[in-house]
mmCIF file of C-alpha atoms in Angstrom:
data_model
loop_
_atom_site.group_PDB
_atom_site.id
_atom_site.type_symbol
_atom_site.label_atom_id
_atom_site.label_comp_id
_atom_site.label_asym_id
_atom_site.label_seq_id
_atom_site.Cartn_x
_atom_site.Cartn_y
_atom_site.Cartn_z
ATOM 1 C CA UNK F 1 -19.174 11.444 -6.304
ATOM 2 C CA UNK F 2 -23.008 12.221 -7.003
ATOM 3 C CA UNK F 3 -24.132 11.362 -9.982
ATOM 4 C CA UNK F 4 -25.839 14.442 -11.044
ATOM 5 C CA UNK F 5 -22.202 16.364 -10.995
ATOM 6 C CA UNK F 6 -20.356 13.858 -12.454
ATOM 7 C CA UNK F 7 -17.576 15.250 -14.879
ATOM 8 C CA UNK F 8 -16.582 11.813 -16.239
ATOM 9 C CA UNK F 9 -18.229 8.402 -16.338
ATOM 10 C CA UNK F 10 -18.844 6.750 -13.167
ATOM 11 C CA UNK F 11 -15.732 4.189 -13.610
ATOM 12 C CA UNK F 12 -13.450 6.868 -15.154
ATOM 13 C CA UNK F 13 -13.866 8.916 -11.633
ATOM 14 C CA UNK F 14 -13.169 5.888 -9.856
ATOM 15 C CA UNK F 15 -10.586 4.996 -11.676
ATOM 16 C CA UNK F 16 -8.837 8.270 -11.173
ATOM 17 C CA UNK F 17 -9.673 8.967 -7.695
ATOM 18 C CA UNK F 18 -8.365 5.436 -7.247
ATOM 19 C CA UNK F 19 -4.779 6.183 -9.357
ATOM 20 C CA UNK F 20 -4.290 9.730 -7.319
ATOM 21 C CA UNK F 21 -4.658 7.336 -3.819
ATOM 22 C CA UNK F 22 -2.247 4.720 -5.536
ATOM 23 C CA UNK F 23 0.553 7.291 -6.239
ATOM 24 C CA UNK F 24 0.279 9.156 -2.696
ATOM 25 C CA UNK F 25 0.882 5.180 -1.160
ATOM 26 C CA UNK F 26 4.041 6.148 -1.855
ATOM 27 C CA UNK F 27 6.584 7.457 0.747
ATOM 28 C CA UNK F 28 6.042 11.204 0.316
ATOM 29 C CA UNK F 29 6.094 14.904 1.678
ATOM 30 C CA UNK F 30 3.084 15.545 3.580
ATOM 31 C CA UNK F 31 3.895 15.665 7.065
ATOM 32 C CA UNK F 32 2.570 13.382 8.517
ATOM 33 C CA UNK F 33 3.350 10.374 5.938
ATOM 34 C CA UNK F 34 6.674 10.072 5.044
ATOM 35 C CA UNK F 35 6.700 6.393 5.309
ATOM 36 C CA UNK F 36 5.728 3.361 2.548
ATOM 37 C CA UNK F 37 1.868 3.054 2.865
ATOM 38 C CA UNK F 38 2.085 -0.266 1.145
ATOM 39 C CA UNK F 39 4.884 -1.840 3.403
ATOM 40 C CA UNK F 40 3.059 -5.364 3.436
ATOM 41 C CA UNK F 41 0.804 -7.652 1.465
ATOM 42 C CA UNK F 42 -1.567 -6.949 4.241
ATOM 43 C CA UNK F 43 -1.166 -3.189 3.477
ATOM 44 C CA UNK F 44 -1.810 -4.164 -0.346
ATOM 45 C CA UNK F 45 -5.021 -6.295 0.601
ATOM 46 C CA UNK F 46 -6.433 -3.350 2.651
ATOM 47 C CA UNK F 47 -5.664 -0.728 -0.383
ATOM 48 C CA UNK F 48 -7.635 -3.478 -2.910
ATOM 49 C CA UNK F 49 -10.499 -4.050 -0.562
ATOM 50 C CA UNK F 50 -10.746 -0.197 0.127
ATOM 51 C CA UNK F 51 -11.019 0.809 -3.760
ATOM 52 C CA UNK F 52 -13.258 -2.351 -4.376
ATOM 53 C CA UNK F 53 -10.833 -4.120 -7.118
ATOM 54 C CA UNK F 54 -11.757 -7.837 -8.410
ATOM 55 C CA UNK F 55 -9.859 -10.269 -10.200
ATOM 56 C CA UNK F 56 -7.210 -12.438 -9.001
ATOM 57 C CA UNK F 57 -4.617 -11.984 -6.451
ATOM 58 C CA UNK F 58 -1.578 -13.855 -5.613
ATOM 59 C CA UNK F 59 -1.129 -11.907 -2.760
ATOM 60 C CA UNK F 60 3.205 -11.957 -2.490
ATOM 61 C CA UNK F 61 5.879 -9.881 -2.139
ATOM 62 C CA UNK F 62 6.054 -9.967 -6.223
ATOM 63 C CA UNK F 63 2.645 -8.276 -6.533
ATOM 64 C CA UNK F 64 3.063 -5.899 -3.732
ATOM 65 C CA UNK F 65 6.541 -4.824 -5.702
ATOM 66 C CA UNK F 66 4.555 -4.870 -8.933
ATOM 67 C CA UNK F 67 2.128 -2.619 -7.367
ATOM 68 C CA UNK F 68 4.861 -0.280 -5.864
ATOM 69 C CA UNK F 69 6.700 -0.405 -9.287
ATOM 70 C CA UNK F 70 3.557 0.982 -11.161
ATOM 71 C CA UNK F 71 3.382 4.283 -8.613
ATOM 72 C CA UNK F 72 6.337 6.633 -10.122
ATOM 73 C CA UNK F 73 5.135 5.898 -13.779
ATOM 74 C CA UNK F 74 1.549 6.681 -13.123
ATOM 75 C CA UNK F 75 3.046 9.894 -11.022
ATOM 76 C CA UNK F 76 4.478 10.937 -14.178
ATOM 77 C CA UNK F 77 1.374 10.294 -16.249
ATOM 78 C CA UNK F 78 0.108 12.497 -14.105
ATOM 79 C CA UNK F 79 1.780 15.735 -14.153
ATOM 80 C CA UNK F 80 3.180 15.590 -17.924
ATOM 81 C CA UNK F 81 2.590 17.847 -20.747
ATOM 82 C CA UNK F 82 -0.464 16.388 -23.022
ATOM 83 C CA UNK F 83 2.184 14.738 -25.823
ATOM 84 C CA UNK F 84 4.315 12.826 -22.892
ATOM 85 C CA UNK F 85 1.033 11.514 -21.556
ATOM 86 C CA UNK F 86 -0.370 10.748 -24.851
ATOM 87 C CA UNK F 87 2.738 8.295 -25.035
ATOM 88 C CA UNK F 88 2.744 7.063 -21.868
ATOM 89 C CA UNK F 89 -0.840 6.298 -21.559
ATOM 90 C CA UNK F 90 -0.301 4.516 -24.931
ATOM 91 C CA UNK F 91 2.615 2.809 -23.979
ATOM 92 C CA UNK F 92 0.550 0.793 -20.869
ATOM 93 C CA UNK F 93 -2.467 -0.019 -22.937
ATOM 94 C CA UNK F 94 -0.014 -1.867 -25.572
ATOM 95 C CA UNK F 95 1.966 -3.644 -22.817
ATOM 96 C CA UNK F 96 -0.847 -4.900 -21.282
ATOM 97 C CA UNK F 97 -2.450 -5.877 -24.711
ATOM 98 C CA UNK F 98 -5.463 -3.715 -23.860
ATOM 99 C CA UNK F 99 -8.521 -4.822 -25.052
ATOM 100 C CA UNK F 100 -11.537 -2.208 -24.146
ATOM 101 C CA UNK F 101 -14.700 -4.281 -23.399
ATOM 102 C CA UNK F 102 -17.834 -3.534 -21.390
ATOM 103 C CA UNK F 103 -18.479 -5.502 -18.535
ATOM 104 C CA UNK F 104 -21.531 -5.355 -15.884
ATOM 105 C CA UNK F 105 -20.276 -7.445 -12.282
ATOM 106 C CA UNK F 106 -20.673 -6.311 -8.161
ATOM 107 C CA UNK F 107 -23.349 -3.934 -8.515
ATOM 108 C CA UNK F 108 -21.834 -1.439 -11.027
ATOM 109 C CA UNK F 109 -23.989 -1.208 -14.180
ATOM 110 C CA UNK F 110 -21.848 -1.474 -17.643
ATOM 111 C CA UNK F 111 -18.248 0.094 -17.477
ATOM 112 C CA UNK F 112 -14.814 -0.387 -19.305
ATOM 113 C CA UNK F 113 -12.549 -3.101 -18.708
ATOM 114 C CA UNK F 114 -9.345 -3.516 -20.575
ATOM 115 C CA UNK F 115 -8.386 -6.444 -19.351
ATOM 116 C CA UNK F 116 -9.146 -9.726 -18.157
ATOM 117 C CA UNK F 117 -10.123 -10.535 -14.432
ATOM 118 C CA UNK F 118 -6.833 -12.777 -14.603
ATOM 119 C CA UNK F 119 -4.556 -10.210 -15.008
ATOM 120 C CA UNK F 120 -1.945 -9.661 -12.945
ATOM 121 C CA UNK F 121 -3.392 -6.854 -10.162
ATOM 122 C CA UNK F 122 -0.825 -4.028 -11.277
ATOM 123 C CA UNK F 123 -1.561 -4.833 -14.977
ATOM 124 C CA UNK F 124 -5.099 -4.245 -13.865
ATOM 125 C CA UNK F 125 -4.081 -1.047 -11.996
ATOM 126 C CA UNK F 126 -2.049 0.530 -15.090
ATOM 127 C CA UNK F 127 -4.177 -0.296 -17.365
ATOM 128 C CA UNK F 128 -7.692 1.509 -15.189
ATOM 129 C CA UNK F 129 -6.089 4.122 -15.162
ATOM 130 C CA UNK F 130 -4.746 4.902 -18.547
ATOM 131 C CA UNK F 131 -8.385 3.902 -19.701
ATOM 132 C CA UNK F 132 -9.249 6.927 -17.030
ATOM 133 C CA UNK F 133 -6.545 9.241 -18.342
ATOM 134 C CA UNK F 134 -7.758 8.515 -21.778
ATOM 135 C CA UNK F 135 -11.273 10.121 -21.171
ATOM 136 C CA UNK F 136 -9.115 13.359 -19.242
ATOM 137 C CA UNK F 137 -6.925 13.618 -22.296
ATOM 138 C CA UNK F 138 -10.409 13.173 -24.963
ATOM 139 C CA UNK F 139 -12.244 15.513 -22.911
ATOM 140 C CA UNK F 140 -9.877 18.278 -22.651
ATOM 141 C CA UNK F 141 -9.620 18.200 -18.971
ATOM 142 C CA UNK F 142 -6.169 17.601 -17.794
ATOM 143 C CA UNK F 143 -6.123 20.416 -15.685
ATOM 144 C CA UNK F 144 -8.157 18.357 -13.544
ATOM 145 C CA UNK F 145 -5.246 16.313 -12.889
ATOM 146 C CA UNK F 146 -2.955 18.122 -10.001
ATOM 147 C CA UNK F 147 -0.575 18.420 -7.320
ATOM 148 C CA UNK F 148 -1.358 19.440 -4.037
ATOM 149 C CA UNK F 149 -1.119 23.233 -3.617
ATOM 150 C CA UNK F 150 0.640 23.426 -0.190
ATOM 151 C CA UNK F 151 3.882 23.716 0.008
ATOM 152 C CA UNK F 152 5.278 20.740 1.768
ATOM 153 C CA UNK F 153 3.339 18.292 -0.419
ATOM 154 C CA UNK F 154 3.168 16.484 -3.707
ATOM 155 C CA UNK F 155 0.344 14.991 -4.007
ATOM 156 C CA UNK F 156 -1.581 14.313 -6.695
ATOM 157 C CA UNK F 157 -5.582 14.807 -7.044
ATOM 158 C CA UNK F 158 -8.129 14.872 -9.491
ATOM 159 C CA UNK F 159 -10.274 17.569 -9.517
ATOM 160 C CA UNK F 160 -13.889 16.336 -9.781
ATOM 161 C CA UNK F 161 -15.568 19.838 -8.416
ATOM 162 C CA UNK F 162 -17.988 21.281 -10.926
ATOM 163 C CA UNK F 163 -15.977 24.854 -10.597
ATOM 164 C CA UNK F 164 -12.494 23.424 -10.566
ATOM 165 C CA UNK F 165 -11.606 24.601 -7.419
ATOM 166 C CA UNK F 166 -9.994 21.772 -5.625
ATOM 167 C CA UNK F 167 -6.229 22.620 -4.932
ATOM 168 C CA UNK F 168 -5.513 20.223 -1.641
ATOM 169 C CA UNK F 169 -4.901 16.401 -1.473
ATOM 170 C CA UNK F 170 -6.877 14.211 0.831
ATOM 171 C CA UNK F 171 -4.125 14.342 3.602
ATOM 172 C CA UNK F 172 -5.287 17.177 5.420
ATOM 173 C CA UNK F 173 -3.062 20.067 3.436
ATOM 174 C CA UNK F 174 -6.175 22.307 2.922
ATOM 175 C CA UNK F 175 -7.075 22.103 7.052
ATOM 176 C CA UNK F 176 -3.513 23.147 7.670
ATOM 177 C CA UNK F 177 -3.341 25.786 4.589
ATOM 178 C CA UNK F 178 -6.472 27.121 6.685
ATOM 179 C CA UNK F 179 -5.141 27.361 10.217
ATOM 180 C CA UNK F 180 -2.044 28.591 8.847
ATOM 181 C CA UNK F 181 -3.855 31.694 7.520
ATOM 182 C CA UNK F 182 -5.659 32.049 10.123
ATOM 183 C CA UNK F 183 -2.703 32.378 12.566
ATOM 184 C CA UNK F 184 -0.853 34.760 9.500
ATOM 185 C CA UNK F 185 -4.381 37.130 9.905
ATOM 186 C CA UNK F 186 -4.585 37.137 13.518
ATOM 187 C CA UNK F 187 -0.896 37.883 14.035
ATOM 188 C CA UNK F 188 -1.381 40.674 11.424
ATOM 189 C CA UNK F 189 -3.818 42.683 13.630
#
């Protein structure tokens, strides 16, 4: 994410790059992972070291569910119509008692927290990324916020490209929308 393209702030991109990698954790349809992705604590630590999240940890089998729990209703954010999101986006930031404050910590400059670095991790997690979906929703870019376009996959991505023109997830769908083509031309001839 270059900072000269950016469509959002630094932490709302992060944020929503790092809710789309949350949700596809979950056992899903592209071939290739149809298992849990966050089977173990271990599997947890790895996913919270990878998309650099601070605060505390208890690191059990209650956070891990927490975690797990918080994938299906961030799915839905995801994909519903503007006045369902709305709702749902609102709904998190009141649980969680959301209280928007800028903070400056690890090397990023000032960004948006919403709550405190005591939180419970999946508090933490919902509430980054309704403070993300907030921005999509205020900047009139949901349609950023997709599915994967091949067939055997669901996905979600945000769409960060300056022309909109991202349609495949990370897992490899666009490589394999490719080859498949190819073979459909070259049989064609």
């Amino acid at each position: 994410m270059s900072g000269v393209n950016m469509v959002f702030a630094h932490d709302t991109e992060t944020s929503l790059a790092t809710a789309a990698a949350l949700v596809n954790t979950a056992p899903g349809s592209p071939p290739g992972r149809p298992e849990e992705q966050l089977a173990s604590v271990g599997d947890l630590d790895a996913f919270v070291e990878e998309w650099d999240y601070t605060g505390s940890r208890t690191r059990d089998e209650d956070e891990l569910r927490a975690v797990r729990a918080l994938r299906p209703e961030l799915r839905r954010l995801w994909t519903a119509a503007e006045d369902e999101q709305v709702a749902g986006v609102n709904a998190l930031l009141a649980r969680a008692g959301a209280l928007p404050q800028l903070v400056r910590h690890d090397g990023w400059d000032w960004h948006l927290h919403a709550t405190t670095p005591e939180a419970p991790l999946a508090q933490r997690m919902a509430v980054e990324a309704a403070m993300a979906l907030v921005d999509v929703v205020r900047a009139g870019e949901r349609s950023r916020l997709r599915t994967c376009a091949a067939d055997d996959c669901d996905d979600v991505l945000v769409d960060l490209s300056r022309n909109r023109s991202r349609r495949f997830c990370e897992g490899g769908c666009g490589n394999r929308a490719a080859v498949a083509a190819y073979r459909a031309r070259s049989a064609d001839r």
